[in-house]
mmCIF file of C-alpha atoms in Angstrom:
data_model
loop_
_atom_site.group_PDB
_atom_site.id
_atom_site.type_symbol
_atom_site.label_atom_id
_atom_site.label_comp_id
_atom_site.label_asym_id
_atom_site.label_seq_id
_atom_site.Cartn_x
_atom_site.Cartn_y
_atom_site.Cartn_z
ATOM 1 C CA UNK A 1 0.000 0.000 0.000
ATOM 2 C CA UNK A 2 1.547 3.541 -0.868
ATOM 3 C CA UNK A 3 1.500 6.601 1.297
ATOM 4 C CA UNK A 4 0.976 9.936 0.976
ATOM 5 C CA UNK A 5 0.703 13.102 2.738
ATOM 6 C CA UNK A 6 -2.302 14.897 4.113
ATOM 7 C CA UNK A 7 -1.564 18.331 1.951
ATOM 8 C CA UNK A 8 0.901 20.232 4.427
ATOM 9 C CA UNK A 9 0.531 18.732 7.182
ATOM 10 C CA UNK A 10 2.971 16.076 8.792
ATOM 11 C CA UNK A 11 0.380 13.101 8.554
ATOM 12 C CA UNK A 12 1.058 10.691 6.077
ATOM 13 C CA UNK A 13 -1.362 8.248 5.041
ATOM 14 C CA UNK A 14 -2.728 4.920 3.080
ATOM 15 C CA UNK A 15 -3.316 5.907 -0.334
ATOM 16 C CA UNK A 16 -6.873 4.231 -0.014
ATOM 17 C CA UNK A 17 -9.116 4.956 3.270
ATOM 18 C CA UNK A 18 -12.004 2.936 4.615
ATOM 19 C CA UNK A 19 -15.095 4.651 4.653
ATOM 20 C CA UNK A 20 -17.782 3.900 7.710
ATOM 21 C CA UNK A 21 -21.050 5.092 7.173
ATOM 22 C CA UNK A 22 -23.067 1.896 6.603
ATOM 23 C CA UNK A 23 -21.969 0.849 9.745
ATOM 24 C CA UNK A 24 -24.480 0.275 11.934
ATOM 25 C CA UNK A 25 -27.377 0.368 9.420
ATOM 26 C CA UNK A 26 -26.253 -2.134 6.160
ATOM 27 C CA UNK A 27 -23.226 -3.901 8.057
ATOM 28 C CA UNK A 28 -23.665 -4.523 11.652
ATOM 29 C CA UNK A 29 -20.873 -4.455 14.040
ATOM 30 C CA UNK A 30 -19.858 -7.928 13.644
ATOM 31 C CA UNK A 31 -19.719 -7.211 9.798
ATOM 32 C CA UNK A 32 -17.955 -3.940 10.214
ATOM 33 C CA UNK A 33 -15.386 -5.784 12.590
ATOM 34 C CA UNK A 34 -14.596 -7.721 9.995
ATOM 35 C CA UNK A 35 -14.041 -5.163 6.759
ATOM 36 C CA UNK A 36 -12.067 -3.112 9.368
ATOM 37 C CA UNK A 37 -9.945 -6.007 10.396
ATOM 38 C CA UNK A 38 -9.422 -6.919 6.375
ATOM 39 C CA UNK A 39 -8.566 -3.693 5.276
ATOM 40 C CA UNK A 40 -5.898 -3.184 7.919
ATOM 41 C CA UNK A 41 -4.940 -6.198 7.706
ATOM 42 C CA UNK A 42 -4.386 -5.532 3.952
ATOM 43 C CA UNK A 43 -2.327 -2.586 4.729
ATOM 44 C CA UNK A 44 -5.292 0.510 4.834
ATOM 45 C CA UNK A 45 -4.067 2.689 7.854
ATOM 46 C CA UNK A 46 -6.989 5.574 7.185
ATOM 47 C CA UNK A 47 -10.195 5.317 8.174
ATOM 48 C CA UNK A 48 -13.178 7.689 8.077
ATOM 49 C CA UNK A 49 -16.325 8.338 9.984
ATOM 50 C CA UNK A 50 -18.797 11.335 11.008
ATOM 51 C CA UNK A 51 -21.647 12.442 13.784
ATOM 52 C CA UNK A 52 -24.049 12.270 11.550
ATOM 53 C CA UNK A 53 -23.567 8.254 10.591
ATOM 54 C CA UNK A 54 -24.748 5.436 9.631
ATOM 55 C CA UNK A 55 -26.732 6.377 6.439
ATOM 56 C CA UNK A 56 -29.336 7.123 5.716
ATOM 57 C CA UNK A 57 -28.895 9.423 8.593
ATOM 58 C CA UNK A 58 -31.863 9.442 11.465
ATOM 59 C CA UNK A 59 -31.686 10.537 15.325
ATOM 60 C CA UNK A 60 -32.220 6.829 16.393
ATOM 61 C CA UNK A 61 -28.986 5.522 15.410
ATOM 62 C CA UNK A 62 -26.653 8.988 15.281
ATOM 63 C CA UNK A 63 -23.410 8.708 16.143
ATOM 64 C CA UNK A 64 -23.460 4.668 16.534
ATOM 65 C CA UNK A 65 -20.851 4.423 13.412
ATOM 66 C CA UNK A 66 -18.698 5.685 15.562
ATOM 67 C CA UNK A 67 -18.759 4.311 18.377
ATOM 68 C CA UNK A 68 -18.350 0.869 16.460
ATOM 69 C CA UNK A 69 -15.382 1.951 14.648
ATOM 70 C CA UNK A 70 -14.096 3.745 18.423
ATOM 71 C CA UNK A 71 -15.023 -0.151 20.124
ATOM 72 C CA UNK A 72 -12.631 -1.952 17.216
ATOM 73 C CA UNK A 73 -9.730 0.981 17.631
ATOM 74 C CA UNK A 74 -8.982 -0.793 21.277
ATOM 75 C CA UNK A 75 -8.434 -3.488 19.382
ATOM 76 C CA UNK A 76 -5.019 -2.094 17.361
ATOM 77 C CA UNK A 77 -2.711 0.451 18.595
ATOM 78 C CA UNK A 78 -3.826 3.770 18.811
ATOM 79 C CA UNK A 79 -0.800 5.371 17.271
ATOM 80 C CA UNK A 80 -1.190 3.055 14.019
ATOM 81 C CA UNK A 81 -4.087 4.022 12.941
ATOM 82 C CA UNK A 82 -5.192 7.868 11.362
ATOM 83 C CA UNK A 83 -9.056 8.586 12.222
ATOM 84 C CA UNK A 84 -11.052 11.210 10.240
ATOM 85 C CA UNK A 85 -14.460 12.254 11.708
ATOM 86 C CA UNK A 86 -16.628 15.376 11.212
ATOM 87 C CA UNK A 87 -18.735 18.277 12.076
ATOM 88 C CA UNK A 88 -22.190 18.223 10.622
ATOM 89 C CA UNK A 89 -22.869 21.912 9.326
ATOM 90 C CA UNK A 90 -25.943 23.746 9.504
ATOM 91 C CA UNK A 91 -29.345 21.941 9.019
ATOM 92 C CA UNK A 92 -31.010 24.504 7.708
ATOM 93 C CA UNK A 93 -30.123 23.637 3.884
ATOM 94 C CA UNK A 94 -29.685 21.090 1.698
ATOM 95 C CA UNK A 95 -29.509 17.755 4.286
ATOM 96 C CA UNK A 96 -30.739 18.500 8.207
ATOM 97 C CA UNK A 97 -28.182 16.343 10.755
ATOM 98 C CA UNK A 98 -29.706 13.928 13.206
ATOM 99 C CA UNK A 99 -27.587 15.120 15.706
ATOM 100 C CA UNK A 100 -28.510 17.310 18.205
ATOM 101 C CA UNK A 101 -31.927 17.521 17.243
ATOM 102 C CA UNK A 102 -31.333 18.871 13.980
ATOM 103 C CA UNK A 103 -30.336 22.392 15.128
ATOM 104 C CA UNK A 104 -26.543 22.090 14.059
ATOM 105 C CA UNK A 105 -24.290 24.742 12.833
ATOM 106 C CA UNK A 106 -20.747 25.667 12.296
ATOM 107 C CA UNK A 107 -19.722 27.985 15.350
ATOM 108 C CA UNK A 108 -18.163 27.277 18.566
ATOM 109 C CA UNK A 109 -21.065 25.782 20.936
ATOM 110 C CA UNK A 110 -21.550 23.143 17.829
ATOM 111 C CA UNK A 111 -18.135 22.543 16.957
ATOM 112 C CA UNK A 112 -17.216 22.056 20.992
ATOM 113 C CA UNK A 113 -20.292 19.979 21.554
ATOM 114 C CA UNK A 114 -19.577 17.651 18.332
ATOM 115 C CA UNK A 115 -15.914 16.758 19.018
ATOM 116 C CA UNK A 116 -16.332 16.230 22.374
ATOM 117 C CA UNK A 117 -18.925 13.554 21.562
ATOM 118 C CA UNK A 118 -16.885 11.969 18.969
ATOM 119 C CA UNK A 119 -13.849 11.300 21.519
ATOM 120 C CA UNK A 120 -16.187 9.936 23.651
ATOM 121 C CA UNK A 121 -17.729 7.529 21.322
ATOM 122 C CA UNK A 122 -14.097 6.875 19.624
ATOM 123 C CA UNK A 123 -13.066 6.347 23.150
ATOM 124 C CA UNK A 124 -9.544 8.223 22.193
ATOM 125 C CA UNK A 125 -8.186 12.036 23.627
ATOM 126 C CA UNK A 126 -7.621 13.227 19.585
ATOM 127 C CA UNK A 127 -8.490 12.560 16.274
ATOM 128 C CA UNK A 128 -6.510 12.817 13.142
ATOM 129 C CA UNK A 129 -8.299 14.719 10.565
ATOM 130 C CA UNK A 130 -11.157 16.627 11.735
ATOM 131 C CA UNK A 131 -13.770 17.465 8.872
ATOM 132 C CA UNK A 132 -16.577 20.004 8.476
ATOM 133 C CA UNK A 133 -19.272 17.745 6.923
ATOM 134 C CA UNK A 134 -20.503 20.593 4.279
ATOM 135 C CA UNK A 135 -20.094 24.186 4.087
ATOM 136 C CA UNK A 136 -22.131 27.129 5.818
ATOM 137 C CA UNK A 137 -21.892 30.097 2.718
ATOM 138 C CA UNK A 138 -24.107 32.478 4.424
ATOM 139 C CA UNK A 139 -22.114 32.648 7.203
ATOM 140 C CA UNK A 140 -18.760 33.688 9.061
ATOM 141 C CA UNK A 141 -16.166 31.468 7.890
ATOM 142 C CA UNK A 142 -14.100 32.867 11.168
ATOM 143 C CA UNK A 143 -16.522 31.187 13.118
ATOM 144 C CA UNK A 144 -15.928 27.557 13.007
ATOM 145 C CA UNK A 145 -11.950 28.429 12.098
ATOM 146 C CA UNK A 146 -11.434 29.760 15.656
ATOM 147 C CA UNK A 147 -13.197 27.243 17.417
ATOM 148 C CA UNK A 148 -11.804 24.496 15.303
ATOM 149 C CA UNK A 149 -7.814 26.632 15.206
ATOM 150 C CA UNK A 150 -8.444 25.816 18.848
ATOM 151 C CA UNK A 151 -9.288 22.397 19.032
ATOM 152 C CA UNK A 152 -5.561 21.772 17.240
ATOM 153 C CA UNK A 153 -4.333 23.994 19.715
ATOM 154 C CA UNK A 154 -5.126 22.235 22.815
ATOM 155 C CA UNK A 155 -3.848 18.765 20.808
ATOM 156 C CA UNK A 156 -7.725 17.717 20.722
ATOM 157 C CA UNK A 157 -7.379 17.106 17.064
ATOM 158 C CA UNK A 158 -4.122 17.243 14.253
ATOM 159 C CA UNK A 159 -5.092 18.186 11.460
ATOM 160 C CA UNK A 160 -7.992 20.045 9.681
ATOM 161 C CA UNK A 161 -10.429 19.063 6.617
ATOM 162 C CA UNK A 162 -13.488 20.190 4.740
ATOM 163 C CA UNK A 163 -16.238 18.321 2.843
ATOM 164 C CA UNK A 164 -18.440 19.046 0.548
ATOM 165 C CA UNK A 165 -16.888 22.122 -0.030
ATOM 166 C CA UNK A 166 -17.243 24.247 -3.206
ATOM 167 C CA UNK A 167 -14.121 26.054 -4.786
ATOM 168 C CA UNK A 168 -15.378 29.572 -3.391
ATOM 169 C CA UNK A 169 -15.752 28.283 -0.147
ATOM 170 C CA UNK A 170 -12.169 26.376 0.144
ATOM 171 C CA UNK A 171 -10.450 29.802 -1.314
ATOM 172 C CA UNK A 172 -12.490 31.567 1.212
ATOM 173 C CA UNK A 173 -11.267 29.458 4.185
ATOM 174 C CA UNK A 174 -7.912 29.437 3.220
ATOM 175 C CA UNK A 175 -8.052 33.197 2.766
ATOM 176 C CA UNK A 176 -9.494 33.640 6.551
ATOM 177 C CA UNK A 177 -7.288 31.315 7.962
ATOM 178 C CA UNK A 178 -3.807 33.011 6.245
ATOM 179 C CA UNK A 179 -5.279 36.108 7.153
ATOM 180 C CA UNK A 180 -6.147 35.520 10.930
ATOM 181 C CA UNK A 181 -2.906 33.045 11.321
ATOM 182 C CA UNK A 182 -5.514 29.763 12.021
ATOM 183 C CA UNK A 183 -4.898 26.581 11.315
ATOM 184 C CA UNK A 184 -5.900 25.922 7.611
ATOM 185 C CA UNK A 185 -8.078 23.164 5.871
ATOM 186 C CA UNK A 186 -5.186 20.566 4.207
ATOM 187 C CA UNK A 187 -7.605 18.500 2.578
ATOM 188 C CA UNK A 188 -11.028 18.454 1.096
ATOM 189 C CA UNK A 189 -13.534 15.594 0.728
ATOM 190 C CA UNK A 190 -15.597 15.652 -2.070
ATOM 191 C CA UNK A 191 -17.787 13.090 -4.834
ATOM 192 C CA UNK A 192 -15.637 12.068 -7.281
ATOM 193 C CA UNK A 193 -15.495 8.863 -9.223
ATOM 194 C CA UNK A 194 -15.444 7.873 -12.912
ATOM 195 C CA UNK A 195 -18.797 8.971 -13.318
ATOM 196 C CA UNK A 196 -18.731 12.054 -11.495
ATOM 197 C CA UNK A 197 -15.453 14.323 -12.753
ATOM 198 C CA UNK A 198 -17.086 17.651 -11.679
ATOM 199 C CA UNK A 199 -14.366 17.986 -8.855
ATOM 200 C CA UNK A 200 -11.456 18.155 -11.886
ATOM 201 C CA UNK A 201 -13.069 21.625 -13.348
ATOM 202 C CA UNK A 202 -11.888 23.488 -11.036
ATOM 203 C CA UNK A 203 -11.058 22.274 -7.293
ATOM 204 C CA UNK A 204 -8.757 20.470 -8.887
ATOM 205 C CA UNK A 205 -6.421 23.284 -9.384
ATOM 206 C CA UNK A 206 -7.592 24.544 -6.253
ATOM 207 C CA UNK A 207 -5.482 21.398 -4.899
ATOM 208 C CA UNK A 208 -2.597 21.718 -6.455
ATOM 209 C CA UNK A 209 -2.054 25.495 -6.512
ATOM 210 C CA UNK A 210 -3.143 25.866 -2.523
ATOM 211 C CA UNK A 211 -1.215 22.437 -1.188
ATOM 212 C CA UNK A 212 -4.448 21.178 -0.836
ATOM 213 C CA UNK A 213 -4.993 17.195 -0.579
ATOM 214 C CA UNK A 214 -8.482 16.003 -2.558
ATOM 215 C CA UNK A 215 -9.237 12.701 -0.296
ATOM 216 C CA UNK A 216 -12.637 12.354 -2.729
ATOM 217 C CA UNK A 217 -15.285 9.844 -1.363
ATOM 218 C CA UNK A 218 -17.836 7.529 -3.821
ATOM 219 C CA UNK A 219 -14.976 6.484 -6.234
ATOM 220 C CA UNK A 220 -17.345 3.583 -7.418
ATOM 221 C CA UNK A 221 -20.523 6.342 -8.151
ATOM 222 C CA UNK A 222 -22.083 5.184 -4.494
ATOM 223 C CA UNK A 223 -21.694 1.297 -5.585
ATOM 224 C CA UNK A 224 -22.898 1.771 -9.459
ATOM 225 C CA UNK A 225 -19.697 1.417 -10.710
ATOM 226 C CA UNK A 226 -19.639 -2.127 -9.122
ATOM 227 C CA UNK A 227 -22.169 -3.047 -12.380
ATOM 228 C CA UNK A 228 -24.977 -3.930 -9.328
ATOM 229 C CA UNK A 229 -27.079 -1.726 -11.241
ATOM 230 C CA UNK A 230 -26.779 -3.001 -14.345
ATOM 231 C CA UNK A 231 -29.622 -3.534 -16.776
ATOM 232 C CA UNK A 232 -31.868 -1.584 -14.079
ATOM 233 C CA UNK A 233 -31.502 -4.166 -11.789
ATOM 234 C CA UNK A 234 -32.181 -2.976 -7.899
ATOM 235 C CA UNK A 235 -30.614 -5.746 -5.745
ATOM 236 C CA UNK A 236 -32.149 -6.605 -2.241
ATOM 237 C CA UNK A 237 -30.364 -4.912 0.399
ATOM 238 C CA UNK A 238 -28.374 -2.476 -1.468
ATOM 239 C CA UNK A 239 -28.495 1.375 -0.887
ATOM 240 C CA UNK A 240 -30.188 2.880 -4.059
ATOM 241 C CA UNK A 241 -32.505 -0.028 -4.273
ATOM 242 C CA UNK A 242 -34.182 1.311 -1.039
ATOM 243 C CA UNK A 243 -33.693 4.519 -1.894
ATOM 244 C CA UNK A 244 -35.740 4.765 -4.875
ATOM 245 C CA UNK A 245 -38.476 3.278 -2.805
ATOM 246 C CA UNK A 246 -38.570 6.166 -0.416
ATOM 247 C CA UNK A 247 -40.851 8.826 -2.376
ATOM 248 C CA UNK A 248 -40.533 12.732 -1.677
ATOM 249 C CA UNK A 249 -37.148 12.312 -0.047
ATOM 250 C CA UNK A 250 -33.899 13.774 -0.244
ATOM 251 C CA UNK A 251 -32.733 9.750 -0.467
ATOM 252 C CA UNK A 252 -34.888 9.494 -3.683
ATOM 253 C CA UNK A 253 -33.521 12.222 -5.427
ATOM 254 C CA UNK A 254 -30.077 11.091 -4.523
ATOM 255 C CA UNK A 255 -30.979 7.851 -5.843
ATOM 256 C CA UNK A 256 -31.869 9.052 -9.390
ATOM 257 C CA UNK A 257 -28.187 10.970 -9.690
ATOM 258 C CA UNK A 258 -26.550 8.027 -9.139
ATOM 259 C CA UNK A 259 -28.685 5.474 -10.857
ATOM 260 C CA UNK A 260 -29.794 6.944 -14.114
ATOM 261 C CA UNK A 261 -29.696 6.020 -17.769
ATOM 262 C CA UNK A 262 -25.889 7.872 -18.634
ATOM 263 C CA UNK A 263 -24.685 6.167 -15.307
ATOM 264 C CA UNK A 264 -25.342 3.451 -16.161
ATOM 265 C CA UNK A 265 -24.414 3.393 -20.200
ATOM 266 C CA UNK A 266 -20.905 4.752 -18.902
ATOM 267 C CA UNK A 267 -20.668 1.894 -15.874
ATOM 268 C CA UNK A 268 -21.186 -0.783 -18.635
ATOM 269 C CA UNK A 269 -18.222 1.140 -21.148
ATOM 270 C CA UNK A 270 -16.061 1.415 -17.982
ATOM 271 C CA UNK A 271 -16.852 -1.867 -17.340
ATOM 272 C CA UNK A 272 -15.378 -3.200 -20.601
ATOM 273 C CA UNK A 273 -12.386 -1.472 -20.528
ATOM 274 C CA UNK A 274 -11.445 -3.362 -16.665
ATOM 275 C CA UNK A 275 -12.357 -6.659 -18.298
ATOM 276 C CA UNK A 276 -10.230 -5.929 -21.243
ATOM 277 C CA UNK A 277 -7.453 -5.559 -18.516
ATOM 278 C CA UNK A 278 -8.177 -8.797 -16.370
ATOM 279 C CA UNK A 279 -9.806 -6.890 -13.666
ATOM 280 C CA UNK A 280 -13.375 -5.798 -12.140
ATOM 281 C CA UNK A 281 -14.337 -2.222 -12.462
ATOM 282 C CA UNK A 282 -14.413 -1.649 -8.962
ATOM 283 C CA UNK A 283 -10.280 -2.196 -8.927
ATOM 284 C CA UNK A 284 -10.270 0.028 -12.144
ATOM 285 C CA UNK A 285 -12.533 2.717 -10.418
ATOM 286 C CA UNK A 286 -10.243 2.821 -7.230
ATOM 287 C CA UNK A 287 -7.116 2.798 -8.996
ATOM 288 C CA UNK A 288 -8.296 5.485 -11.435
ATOM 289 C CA UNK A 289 -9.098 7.521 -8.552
ATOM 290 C CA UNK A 290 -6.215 7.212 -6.315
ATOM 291 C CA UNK A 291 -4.243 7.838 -9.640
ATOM 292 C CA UNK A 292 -4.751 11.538 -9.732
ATOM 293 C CA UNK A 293 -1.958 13.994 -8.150
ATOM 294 C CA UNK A 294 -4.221 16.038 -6.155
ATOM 295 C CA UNK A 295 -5.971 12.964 -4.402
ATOM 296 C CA UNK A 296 -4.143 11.914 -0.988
ATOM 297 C CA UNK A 297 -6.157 8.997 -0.487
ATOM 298 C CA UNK A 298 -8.777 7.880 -1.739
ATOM 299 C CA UNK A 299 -12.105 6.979 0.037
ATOM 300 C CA UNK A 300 -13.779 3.599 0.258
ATOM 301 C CA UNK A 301 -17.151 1.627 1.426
ATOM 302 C CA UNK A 302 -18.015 -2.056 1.907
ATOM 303 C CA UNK A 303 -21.084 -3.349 3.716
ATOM 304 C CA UNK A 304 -19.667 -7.363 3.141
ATOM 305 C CA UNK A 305 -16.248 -8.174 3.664
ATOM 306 C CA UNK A 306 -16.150 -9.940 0.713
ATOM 307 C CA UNK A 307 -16.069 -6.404 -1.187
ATOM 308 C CA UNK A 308 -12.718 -5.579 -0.130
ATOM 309 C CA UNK A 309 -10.613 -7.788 -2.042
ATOM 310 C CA UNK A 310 -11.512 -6.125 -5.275
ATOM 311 C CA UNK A 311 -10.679 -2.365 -3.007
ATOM 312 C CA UNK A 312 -7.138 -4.056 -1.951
ATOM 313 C CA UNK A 313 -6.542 -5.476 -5.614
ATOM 314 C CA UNK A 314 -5.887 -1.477 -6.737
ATOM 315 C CA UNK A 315 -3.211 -1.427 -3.967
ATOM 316 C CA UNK A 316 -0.821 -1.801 -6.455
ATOM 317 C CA UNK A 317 -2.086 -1.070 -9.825
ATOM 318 C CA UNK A 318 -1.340 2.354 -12.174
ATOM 319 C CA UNK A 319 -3.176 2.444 -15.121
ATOM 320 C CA UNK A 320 -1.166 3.063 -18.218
ATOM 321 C CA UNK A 321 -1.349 6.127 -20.528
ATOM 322 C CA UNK A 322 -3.309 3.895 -22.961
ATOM 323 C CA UNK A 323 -6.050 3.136 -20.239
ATOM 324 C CA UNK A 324 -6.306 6.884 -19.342
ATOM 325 C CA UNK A 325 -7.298 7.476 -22.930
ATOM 326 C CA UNK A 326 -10.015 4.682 -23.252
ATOM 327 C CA UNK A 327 -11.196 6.506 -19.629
ATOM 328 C CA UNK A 328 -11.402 9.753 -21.305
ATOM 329 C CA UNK A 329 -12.933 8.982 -24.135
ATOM 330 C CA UNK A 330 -15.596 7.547 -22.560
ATOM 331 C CA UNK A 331 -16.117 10.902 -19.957
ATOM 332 C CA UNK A 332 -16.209 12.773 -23.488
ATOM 333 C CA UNK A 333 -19.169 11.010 -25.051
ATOM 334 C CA UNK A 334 -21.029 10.851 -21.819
ATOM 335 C CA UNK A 335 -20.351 14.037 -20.324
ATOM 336 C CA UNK A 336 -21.559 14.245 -16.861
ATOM 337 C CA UNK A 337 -23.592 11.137 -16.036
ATOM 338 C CA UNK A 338 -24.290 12.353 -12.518
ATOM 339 C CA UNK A 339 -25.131 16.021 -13.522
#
């Protein structure tokens, strides 16, 4: 497994992170015990979580992601592993947090209250990477900069991230925090996958001219990419199959980005081009993703523990200059299949 650094900052990390937010909802602990176990075992030192999981997020189970993941840290060394975790921002937009009764922002009584929950349920004194979950534009980007500047301060947490974050909006913190002398955002956490390339318009320079490290999430289009959705199939148990159940929803809507006709026409060319090359297209999609010079690491899911092997088998693949091309000629006739 390669290694990379977390843009500035002095934490170096797996070039491919587990992701956590089906646990607790699609894997149960058990389940998630085991992924976590696989992927470490496998050589994945990075591992990310939030408040506001397992998906789809509700008030009953809030938080319980991480208190799994916090219950299988005691049972590796604390220093071996790098934890992410985040602040949910306001829920008066586009998504409302189930955590503390939806009434969440980005200032200091939120940002204090939030991390001092998450060490609890992590049962650790710091985290690694802190995240804001998404972005608060109408308001003071000072705001959750102090509070969070501080939480690095008093060795609470390392380093900071965003999520979510527009190119305005990561220009703007960077500007406040170079400005005020607080500690600045070294990566971002974004969508972006084969099917989703929005993030290399312009973020993607943000990156690399700002020192900036992309650590994107959904490289396999929220599971599409694994050819599950094929032929407008909607398997039992997976997460757009219940989503496009759930009418008038946020989750629906979701759904039908992900799942749609150019997704899918694109998942089936990508698809081709990994079996021309002796592998599935969810190694192609990870190694494609982790691939990019901007990306630090790149941001896995699994709710079976048989869907890692594929994750690990792009430990070690780099797709030739030949592949690239295929890749982008198939982004050019099928511009945008998420929107």
């Amino acid at each position: 497994m390669r290694t990379k650094r977390l843009g500035k900052s002095g934490i170096v990390v797996s070039d491919i992170c587990m992701g956590t937010m089906t646990f607790g909802s699609q894997a149960d602990e058990a389940m998630a015990f085991r992924i976590l176990d696989k992927s470490f075992d496998g050589g994945i030192t990075f591992f990310d979580t939030a408040e506001n999981y397992p998906v789809p997020p509700a008030e009953h189970w809030a938080g319980l992601t991480e208190e799994i993941v916090g219950r299988w840290m005691k049972t590796k060394r604390r220093d071996e592993l790098i934890i992410a975790t985040k602040v949910s921002g306001p829920s008066h937009g586009w998504i409302k947090s189930a955590q503390r009764a939806g009434m969440t922002a980005l200032d200091r009584h939120n940002v204090v209250r939030a991390v001092e929950a998450s060490l609890k349920r992590l049962q650790t004194d710091y985290i690694d990477l802190y995240q804001t979950h998404w972005p608060d534009h109408g308001g003071r980007y000072e705001d959750a900069l102090r509070a969070l500047d501080d939480l690095v301060q008093a060795g609470k947490v390392r380093v900071l991230g965003c999520s979510n974050e527009t190119a305005w909006g990561l220009m703007n913190a960077l500007r406040v925090s170079e400005r005020e002398g607080l500690a600045r955002y070294d990566t971002i956490q974004n969508n972006h996958s084969l099917n989703n390339r929005r993030f290399e318009d312009e973020l993607a320079q943000v990156c690399r001219q700002e020192g900036v490290s992309s650590i994107p999430y959904s490289p396999l289009g929220g599971g599409v990419l694994s050819g599950k959705y094929n032929g407008g199939a909607t398997p039992d148990g997976a997460r757009f199959s219940n989503y496009l159940k759930m009418e008038g929803t946020r989750q629906l809507t979701q759904a039908r980005r992900f799942v749609n006709e150019k997704s899918l026409a694109s998942t089936e060319r990508f698809g081709a081009i990994a079996a021309d090359l002796g592998m599935t297209t969810v190694t192609l999609a990870t190694a494609w993703s982790k691939q990019h010079d901007f990306v630090a690491s790149t941001i896995v899911g699994a709710t079976h523990v048989d869907q890692v092997d594929d994750i690990l088998a792009a430990a070690d693949v780099t797709l030739s200059a030949e592949t690239l091309k295929a890749i982008d000629a198939v982004s050019r006739e099928i511009m945008y299949p998420m929107g």
